[in-house]
Amino acid sequence: MADKTVDPARSISGVVELPGDKSISHRYAILAALARGRSEISHYSEAADCQSTLDCLERLGVGVERTGRNGDAEVVIAGAGTDGLRVARRSLDAGNSGTTMRLLTGVLAGQHFNSILTGDSSLRRRPMRRVIEPLERMGARIQAREANFAPLEIRGSALQPIQYTLPVPSAQVKSAVLLAGLFAEGDTSVEEPVRTRDHTEVALREFGADVRQVGSIVSVSGRPRLEARRAMIPGDLSSAVFFLGAALILPDSSIVIHNVGLNPTRSAVLDVLSGWGAPLRIVALRGESGELMGDVSMRHADLSGGTLSGELIAQLIDELPMLAALGPYTENGVEIRDAAELRVKESDRIAVLADNLRRMGAQVEEHPDGLRIKGRAGGRLRGAEIDPRGDHRMAMAFAIAALGAQGGSIIRDSECVGISHPGFFEILEGTVVR
Ligand code: S3P
């Protein structure tokens, strides 16, 4: 397990190109597997999570070719068609990836064969009842440890369409139901009281499925004929946020993130940062495979900080670690509420944020549904030994917080960044000025 030393830096500057968006990569891989023909997906995420999805698809008999041109990850998927997946001889391992497990549960529920889906020790502790419950209503038969946890034994069944209202705002649950809906005769609908990322809806349309959105209800028609396609995945905004955070912490910084995804259901973090006083600019906005992308530039500024709560939380869910770690660098501090979901992510992110922020000397109040971090008046952060508990976003958020601290920090087991961004530390080293 590799510990990483992060020394304070003076500034960050440069142009950064990030791996393809993790959420979109999973969806393109799965839909390409269910389509007929050869899909070419360029800028596919190098994240370990997205490789887990490819590995599972290969075990289900899908042809996956990983090629790289000009250092860019390209994946070619020979689609099996909606009826073409084959029984896997061994269990399917989703690794650390909740998206892989929850989306594939939706797909596997409607097959004519049985599957076992498992994952690493973190994933085996994350709640799966939220996908099992709607899928059972569709006719799925899924056995789980304590009715909630992986390994999941999924017995392929004939599915019926349902109309489902999401009890927790979750794009993964919405997606599991919509993907299962592809194997049901008729229209499957999901109503979301709180909007979540719509990458599944966008990708389904791109592959030729009949998807309709009326207000907060999205419906998909079953048994579509999905067609292979060529797609380019935009850079991952959730990874970009760490570099934007570094520019905001370090004086005289100026950074440009190239070709980053700007889907409006994902980009609330940019509105939050702008509202806190961040001088953010978006240029070269364009569409790509149904998704928006562009270049984002950021310079250093003093941030006000503020409170994040209510419906906004679902739209910021993966960016909350960085926003929390910015807290001690803001004028008024950062308060996060209504975010109990953070406790069931790759780690208990509320507890891990509180623990490591305190190790750095921050003043933190922990609540069941969030935390309150005192701003600059709480004193300058000091370097510390950080334990991200195997959680990639914790490791990256604290590597950034450490850049502005007094004295060096050590990020334990830093290789966990590979779950979403294997080249994170290399890019950081190439852009910071000491
Ligand atoms: C994701 C949805 C979110 C997010 C996760 C990726 C997706 O999870 O936190 O990192 O790709 O659909 P939930 O659906 O559990 O909110």
Coordinates of C-alpha atoms and ligand atoms in Angstrom, one line a residue:
M1 CA 0.0 0.0 0.0
A2 CA 1.6 3.2 -1.2
D3 CA 1.7 6.3 1.1
K4 CA 2.1 9.6 -0.7
T5 CA 3.7 12.7 0.6
V6 CA 2.0 15.9 -0.4
D7 CA 4.0 19.0 0.3
P8 CA 2.5 22.5 0.4
A9 CA 2.6 24.3 -3.0
R10 CA 2.6 28.0 -4.0
S11 CA 0.2 27.7 -6.9
I12 CA -1.2 25.5 -9.6
S13 CA -1.2 26.4 -13.3
G14 CA -1.6 24.7 -16.7
V15 CA -4.0 22.9 -19.0
V16 CA -5.4 19.6 -17.8
E17 CA -7.1 16.8 -19.7
L18 CA -9.0 14.4 -17.5
P19 CA -10.1 10.8 -18.1
G20 CA -13.5 10.2 -19.6
D21 CA -16.5 10.6 -17.3
K22 CA -16.9 7.6 -15.0
S23 CA -20.8 7.7 -15.0
I24 CA -21.1 8.0 -18.7
S25 CA -18.4 5.4 -19.4
H26 CA -20.3 2.7 -17.4
R27 CA -23.5 3.5 -19.3
Y28 CA -22.0 3.4 -22.8
A29 CA -20.2 0.1 -22.1
I30 CA -23.4 -1.5 -20.9
L31 CA -25.6 -0.2 -23.7
A32 CA -22.9 -1.0 -26.3
A33 CA -23.0 -4.6 -24.9
L34 CA -26.8 -4.8 -25.4
A35 CA -26.7 -3.2 -28.9
R36 CA -26.2 -4.9 -32.2
G37 CA -22.8 -4.3 -33.8
R38 CA -19.5 -2.8 -33.0
S39 CA -19.5 0.3 -30.8
E40 CA -16.3 2.5 -30.7
I41 CA -16.1 4.5 -27.5
S42 CA -13.2 6.9 -27.4
H43 CA -11.9 8.6 -24.2
Y44 CA -13.4 5.7 -22.2
S45 CA -12.6 6.2 -18.5
E46 CA -9.4 4.6 -17.2
A47 CA -10.9 4.4 -13.8
A48 CA -10.7 1.0 -12.1
D49 CA -14.5 1.2 -11.6
C50 CA -15.1 1.4 -15.4
Q51 CA -12.7 -1.4 -16.0
S52 CA -14.8 -3.5 -13.5
T53 CA -17.8 -2.9 -15.8
L54 CA -15.9 -4.0 -18.8
D55 CA -14.6 -7.1 -17.0
C56 CA -18.2 -8.1 -16.0
L57 CA -19.4 -7.6 -19.5
E58 CA -16.6 -9.8 -20.9
R59 CA -17.6 -12.6 -18.5
L60 CA -21.1 -12.3 -19.9
G61 CA -19.8 -13.1 -23.3
V62 CA -19.4 -9.6 -24.7
G63 CA -16.3 -8.9 -26.9
V64 CA -14.3 -6.0 -25.4
E65 CA -11.2 -4.7 -27.0
R66 CA -9.2 -2.1 -25.1
T67 CA -7.1 0.0 -27.5
G68 CA -5.4 3.3 -27.1
R69 CA -4.6 5.9 -29.7
N70 CA -2.4 8.9 -28.9
G71 CA -2.5 7.9 -25.2
D72 CA -6.3 8.1 -25.2
A73 CA -8.3 5.2 -24.0
E74 CA -10.5 3.7 -26.7
V75 CA -12.8 0.7 -26.2
V76 CA -14.4 -1.3 -28.9
I77 CA -17.4 -3.4 -27.8
A78 CA -18.9 -6.1 -30.0
G79 CA -22.5 -5.9 -28.9
A80 CA -24.4 -9.1 -28.1
G81 CA -27.8 -7.6 -28.7
T82 CA -30.6 -7.4 -26.0
D83 CA -30.9 -11.2 -26.1
G84 CA -27.3 -12.1 -26.5
L85 CA -25.7 -12.1 -23.1
R86 CA -24.4 -15.5 -21.9
V87 CA -24.3 -17.0 -18.5
A88 CA -21.0 -16.2 -16.7
R89 CA -19.1 -19.3 -15.5
R90 CA -17.9 -17.5 -12.4
S91 CA -19.3 -14.7 -10.2
L92 CA -19.1 -11.2 -11.6
D93 CA -16.9 -8.9 -9.6
A94 CA -17.9 -5.2 -9.6
G95 CA -14.8 -4.3 -7.4
N96 CA -15.4 -1.0 -5.6
S97 CA -18.0 0.2 -8.1
G98 CA -21.6 0.8 -6.9
T99 CA -22.6 1.9 -10.4
T100 CA -21.4 -1.4 -11.9
M101 CA -23.3 -3.4 -9.3
R102 CA -26.6 -1.5 -9.3
L103 CA -26.8 -1.0 -13.1
L104 CA -25.9 -4.6 -13.9
T105 CA -28.4 -5.9 -11.4
G106 CA -31.1 -4.2 -13.5
V107 CA -29.7 -5.8 -16.7
L108 CA -29.2 -9.3 -15.2
A109 CA -32.6 -9.5 -13.5
G110 CA -34.2 -9.8 -17.0
Q111 CA -31.9 -12.5 -18.5
H112 CA -32.8 -16.1 -19.1
F113 CA -29.9 -17.3 -16.9
N114 CA -28.7 -16.8 -13.3
S115 CA -25.8 -14.6 -12.1
I116 CA -23.9 -13.8 -9.0
L117 CA -22.6 -10.3 -8.5
T118 CA -20.1 -9.4 -5.9
G119 CA -17.6 -6.7 -5.0
D120 CA -14.8 -5.7 -2.7
S121 CA -15.3 -5.3 1.1
S122 CA -16.5 -1.7 0.8
L123 CA -19.1 -2.5 -1.9
R124 CA -20.3 -5.6 0.0
R125 CA -21.3 -3.2 2.9
R126 CA -23.3 -0.8 0.7
P127 CA -27.1 -1.0 0.5
M128 CA -28.5 -2.9 -2.4
R129 CA -32.1 -3.2 -1.1
R130 CA -32.8 0.1 -2.9
V131 CA -32.4 -1.7 -6.3
I132 CA -33.7 -5.1 -5.2
E133 CA -37.0 -3.6 -4.1
P134 CA -38.2 -2.1 -7.4
L135 CA -36.7 -4.9 -9.4
E136 CA -38.7 -7.5 -7.4
R137 CA -41.8 -5.5 -8.2
M138 CA -40.9 -6.1 -11.8
G139 CA -40.7 -9.8 -11.1
A140 CA -37.0 -10.2 -10.5
R141 CA -35.7 -12.8 -8.0
I142 CA -32.7 -11.6 -6.1
Q143 CA -31.1 -13.1 -3.0
A144 CA -28.9 -10.8 -0.9
R145 CA -27.1 -11.2 2.3
E146 CA -29.4 -9.8 5.0
A147 CA -31.7 -9.0 2.1
N148 CA -29.6 -5.9 1.4
F149 CA -25.9 -6.7 0.7
A150 CA -23.8 -8.3 -2.0
P151 CA -23.1 -11.0 -3.0
L152 CA -26.3 -10.8 -5.0
E153 CA -27.7 -14.0 -6.5
I154 CA -29.8 -12.9 -9.4
R155 CA -32.2 -15.5 -11.0
G156 CA -33.1 -14.4 -14.5
S157 CA -36.8 -13.9 -14.8
A158 CA -39.5 -12.5 -17.1
L159 CA -40.0 -8.9 -16.1
Q160 CA -43.1 -6.7 -16.2
P161 CA -43.0 -2.9 -16.5
I162 CA -43.7 -0.8 -13.5
Q163 CA -44.2 2.9 -12.5
Y164 CA -41.8 3.6 -9.7
T165 CA -41.3 6.6 -7.6
L166 CA -37.7 6.9 -6.2
P167 CA -37.7 6.9 -2.4
V168 CA -34.0 8.0 -2.3
P169 CA -32.7 10.4 -5.0
S170 CA -30.3 8.0 -6.8
A171 CA -29.3 7.9 -10.5
Q172 CA -28.1 4.4 -9.9
V173 CA -31.5 3.2 -8.8
K174 CA -33.3 5.1 -11.6
S175 CA -30.9 3.5 -14.1
A176 CA -31.3 0.0 -12.7
V177 CA -35.0 0.2 -13.2
L178 CA -34.8 1.8 -16.6
L179 CA -32.3 -0.9 -17.8
A180 CA -34.5 -3.7 -16.4
G181 CA -37.3 -2.0 -18.3
L182 CA -35.5 -2.8 -21.6
F183 CA -36.3 -6.5 -20.9
A184 CA -40.0 -5.9 -20.0
E185 CA -42.9 -5.8 -22.5
G186 CA -44.4 -2.2 -22.4
D187 CA -43.3 1.1 -20.7
T188 CA -41.4 1.3 -17.5
S189 CA -41.5 4.7 -15.7
V190 CA -39.5 6.2 -12.9
E191 CA -40.6 9.4 -11.2
E192 CA -37.9 11.3 -9.4
P193 CA -39.0 13.8 -6.8
V194 CA -35.5 15.2 -6.8
R195 CA -33.6 15.4 -10.1
T196 CA -30.5 13.2 -10.5
R197 CA -27.9 12.9 -13.3
D198 CA -29.6 11.9 -16.5
H199 CA -26.8 10.1 -18.3
T200 CA -28.7 6.9 -18.6
E201 CA -31.6 8.6 -20.4
V202 CA -29.2 10.5 -22.7
A203 CA -27.3 7.3 -23.5
L204 CA -30.4 5.2 -24.0
R205 CA -31.6 7.7 -26.6
E206 CA -28.2 7.7 -28.3
F207 CA -28.4 3.9 -28.7
G208 CA -31.9 4.1 -30.2
A209 CA -34.2 3.4 -27.2
D210 CA -37.5 5.1 -27.0
V211 CA -37.2 7.4 -23.9
R212 CA -39.7 10.1 -22.9
Q213 CA -39.4 12.7 -20.2
V214 CA -42.5 14.3 -18.9
G215 CA -41.9 16.6 -16.0
S216 CA -40.2 14.5 -13.3
I217 CA -41.2 11.1 -14.9
V218 CA -39.0 9.3 -17.4
S219 CA -40.2 6.3 -19.3
V220 CA -38.6 3.7 -21.5
S221 CA -40.2 1.3 -23.9
G222 CA -39.2 -2.4 -23.5
R223 CA -37.7 -4.7 -26.0
P224 CA -36.0 -2.0 -28.2
R225 CA -33.5 -2.7 -30.9
L226 CA -30.4 -0.9 -29.7
E227 CA -27.8 0.0 -32.4
A228 CA -24.1 0.2 -32.0
R229 CA -22.5 3.6 -32.3
R230 CA -19.4 5.7 -32.1
A231 CA -19.1 8.0 -29.1
M232 CA -16.7 10.3 -27.4
I233 CA -16.9 10.5 -23.6
P234 CA -16.4 14.0 -22.1
G235 CA -13.8 14.5 -19.4
D236 CA -15.0 13.8 -15.8
L237 CA -16.2 16.9 -14.1
S238 CA -16.2 15.2 -10.7
S239 CA -12.4 14.7 -11.2
A240 CA -12.0 18.2 -12.5
V241 CA -13.3 19.6 -9.3
F242 CA -10.2 18.6 -7.4
F243 CA -8.0 20.7 -9.7
L244 CA -10.5 23.6 -9.6
G245 CA -10.3 23.3 -5.8
A246 CA -6.5 23.5 -5.9
A247 CA -6.6 26.7 -7.9
L248 CA -9.0 28.2 -5.4
I249 CA -6.8 27.3 -2.4
L250 CA -3.5 28.4 -3.9
P251 CA -2.8 32.1 -4.7
D252 CA -1.7 33.1 -8.2
S253 CA -3.2 30.0 -9.6
S254 CA -4.8 29.6 -13.0
I255 CA -6.0 26.4 -14.5
V256 CA -7.9 25.3 -17.6
I257 CA -9.7 21.9 -17.8
H258 CA -10.1 20.8 -21.4
N259 CA -13.1 18.9 -22.8
V260 CA -14.9 18.4 -19.5
G261 CA -18.5 17.2 -19.3
L262 CA -21.0 20.0 -18.4
N263 CA -24.3 18.1 -18.3
P264 CA -26.7 20.4 -16.4
T265 CA -27.7 17.6 -14.0
R266 CA -24.0 17.3 -13.0
S267 CA -22.7 20.8 -13.0
A268 CA -24.3 22.3 -9.9
V269 CA -20.9 22.3 -8.3
L270 CA -19.8 25.1 -10.8
D271 CA -22.8 27.2 -9.7
V272 CA -22.0 26.7 -6.1
L273 CA -18.4 27.7 -6.6
S274 CA -19.4 30.7 -8.7
G275 CA -21.9 31.7 -6.0
W276 CA -19.0 31.5 -3.4
G277 CA -17.0 34.0 -5.5
A278 CA -15.0 31.7 -7.8
P279 CA -13.9 33.4 -11.0
L280 CA -15.0 30.5 -13.3
R281 CA -15.3 30.7 -17.1
I282 CA -16.7 28.2 -19.5
V283 CA -15.6 28.4 -23.1
A284 CA -16.0 26.3 -26.2
L285 CA -19.3 24.8 -25.1
R286 CA -20.4 22.1 -27.4
G287 CA -22.5 18.9 -27.7
E288 CA -21.0 15.5 -27.9
S289 CA -23.0 12.2 -28.0
G290 CA -26.0 13.9 -26.5
E291 CA -23.9 15.4 -23.6
L292 CA -22.6 18.9 -23.2
M293 CA -18.9 19.6 -22.8
G294 CA -16.5 22.5 -22.8
D295 CA -13.4 24.0 -21.4
V296 CA -13.5 25.4 -17.9
S297 CA -11.0 27.9 -16.5
M298 CA -10.5 28.9 -12.9
R299 CA -8.3 31.5 -11.2
H300 CA -7.6 31.8 -7.5
A301 CA -10.0 33.8 -5.4
D302 CA -11.1 34.1 -1.8
L303 CA -14.3 32.1 -1.3
S304 CA -17.2 33.0 0.9
G305 CA -18.3 29.4 1.6
G306 CA -21.9 28.8 2.6
T307 CA -24.5 26.1 3.4
L308 CA -25.4 23.2 1.1
S309 CA -28.6 21.4 1.8
G310 CA -31.9 20.2 0.4
E311 CA -32.4 19.2 -3.2
L312 CA -29.0 20.5 -4.2
I313 CA -27.3 17.7 -2.3
A314 CA -28.3 15.0 -4.9
Q315 CA -26.7 17.1 -7.6
L316 CA -23.5 17.7 -5.7
I317 CA -23.2 14.3 -4.2
D318 CA -19.7 13.3 -5.6
E319 CA -18.3 16.9 -5.2
L320 CA -19.2 17.3 -1.5
P321 CA -15.8 15.9 -0.3
M322 CA -13.9 18.6 -2.2
L323 CA -16.4 21.3 -1.2
A324 CA -16.0 20.2 2.5
A325 CA -12.2 20.2 2.3
L326 CA -12.4 23.8 0.9
G327 CA -14.2 24.8 4.1
P328 CA -11.2 25.9 6.2
Y329 CA -10.1 28.0 3.2
T330 CA -13.3 30.0 3.1
E331 CA -14.5 33.1 4.8
N332 CA -17.6 31.8 6.5
G333 CA -16.9 28.0 6.5
V334 CA -19.0 25.3 4.8
E335 CA -22.0 23.6 6.2
I336 CA -23.4 20.4 4.6
R337 CA -26.9 19.1 5.7
D338 CA -29.5 16.6 4.4
A339 CA -26.5 14.5 3.1
A340 CA -26.9 11.3 5.1
E341 CA -26.3 9.5 1.8
L342 CA -22.6 10.4 2.2
R343 CA -22.5 7.7 4.9
V344 CA -23.2 4.9 2.5
K345 CA -20.7 5.8 -0.2
E346 CA -17.3 4.1 -0.8
S347 CA -16.7 5.0 2.9
D348 CA -18.7 6.8 5.5
R349 CA -17.7 10.1 4.0
I350 CA -19.1 12.3 6.8
A351 CA -17.0 10.5 9.4
V352 CA -13.9 10.2 7.2
L353 CA -14.1 13.9 6.3
A354 CA -14.6 14.9 9.9
D355 CA -11.7 12.7 11.2
N356 CA -9.2 13.9 8.6
L357 CA -10.2 17.5 8.7
R358 CA -9.6 17.4 12.4
R359 CA -6.2 15.7 11.9
M360 CA -5.3 18.8 9.9
G361 CA -6.5 21.1 12.7
A362 CA -9.8 22.2 11.3
Q363 CA -12.8 22.8 13.6
V364 CA -15.5 20.5 12.6
E365 CA -19.0 19.6 13.9
E366 CA -20.3 16.3 12.8
H367 CA -24.1 15.7 12.4
P368 CA -26.0 12.6 11.3
D369 CA -26.7 14.2 8.0
G370 CA -23.7 16.3 7.4
L371 CA -21.0 18.5 8.9
R372 CA -20.1 22.1 9.6
I373 CA -16.5 23.2 9.0
K374 CA -15.2 26.5 10.3
G375 CA -13.7 28.9 7.8
R376 CA -10.4 30.7 7.9
A377 CA -11.0 32.1 11.4
G378 CA -10.6 28.5 12.6
G379 CA -6.8 28.8 11.8
R380 CA -4.6 27.5 9.0
L381 CA -4.6 23.8 8.3
R382 CA -1.4 21.9 9.2
G383 CA 0.0 18.9 7.4
A384 CA -1.1 15.6 8.8
E385 CA -1.3 11.9 8.2
I386 CA -4.5 11.3 6.2
D387 CA -6.4 8.0 6.2
P388 CA -8.8 8.0 3.3
R389 CA -10.1 4.5 4.3
G390 CA -9.7 3.3 0.8
D391 CA -12.0 6.0 -0.6
H392 CA -10.7 7.6 -3.8
R393 CA -12.5 10.9 -3.3
M394 CA -11.3 11.3 0.3
A395 CA -7.7 10.7 -0.9
M396 CA -8.0 13.4 -3.6
A397 CA -9.9 15.9 -1.5
F398 CA -7.2 15.8 1.2
A399 CA -4.3 15.8 -1.3
I400 CA -5.7 19.1 -2.4
A401 CA -6.4 20.5 1.1
A402 CA -2.8 19.5 1.9
L403 CA -1.4 21.8 -0.8
G404 CA -2.4 24.9 1.2
A405 CA -1.5 23.5 4.7
Q406 CA 1.5 24.3 6.8
G407 CA 3.9 21.4 6.5
G408 CA 3.8 18.2 4.5
S409 CA 1.0 15.6 4.7
I410 CA 1.0 11.9 4.0
I411 CA -1.9 10.3 2.2
R412 CA -2.1 6.7 3.3
D413 CA -2.9 4.0 0.7
S414 CA -3.0 6.7 -1.9
E415 CA -3.3 4.2 -4.8
C416 CA -7.1 4.2 -4.1
V417 CA -7.3 7.3 -6.4
G418 CA -7.2 4.8 -9.2
I419 CA -10.8 4.0 -8.6
S420 CA -11.7 7.1 -10.5
H421 CA -8.5 8.8 -11.6
P422 CA -5.3 6.6 -11.9
G423 CA -3.2 9.6 -13.1
F424 CA -4.3 12.0 -10.4
F425 CA -1.0 12.4 -8.6
E426 CA 1.0 12.7 -11.9
I427 CA -1.2 15.5 -13.2
L428 CA -1.0 17.2 -9.8
E429 CA 2.8 17.0 -9.8
G430 CA 2.9 18.4 -13.3
T431 CA 0.7 21.4 -12.5
V432 CA 1.7 22.6 -9.0
V433 CA 4.5 25.1 -8.5
R434 CA 6.4 24.8 -5.2
Ligands
S3P1 C1 -23.7 7.6 -9.9 C2 -24.7 8.1 -9.1 C3 -24.4 8.5 -7.7 C4 -22.9 8.9 -7.5 C5 -22.0 7.8 -8.0 C6 -22.3 7.6 -9.5 C7 -24.0 7.1 -11.3 O1 -24.8 7.5 -6.8 O2 -22.7 9.2 -6.2 O3 -20.7 8.1 -7.8 O4 -23.2 7.0 -12.1 O5 -25.2 6.9 -11.5 P1 -26.3 7.3 -6.3 O6 -27.1 6.9 -7.4 O7 -26.1 6.3 -5.2 O8 -26.7 8.7 -5.7

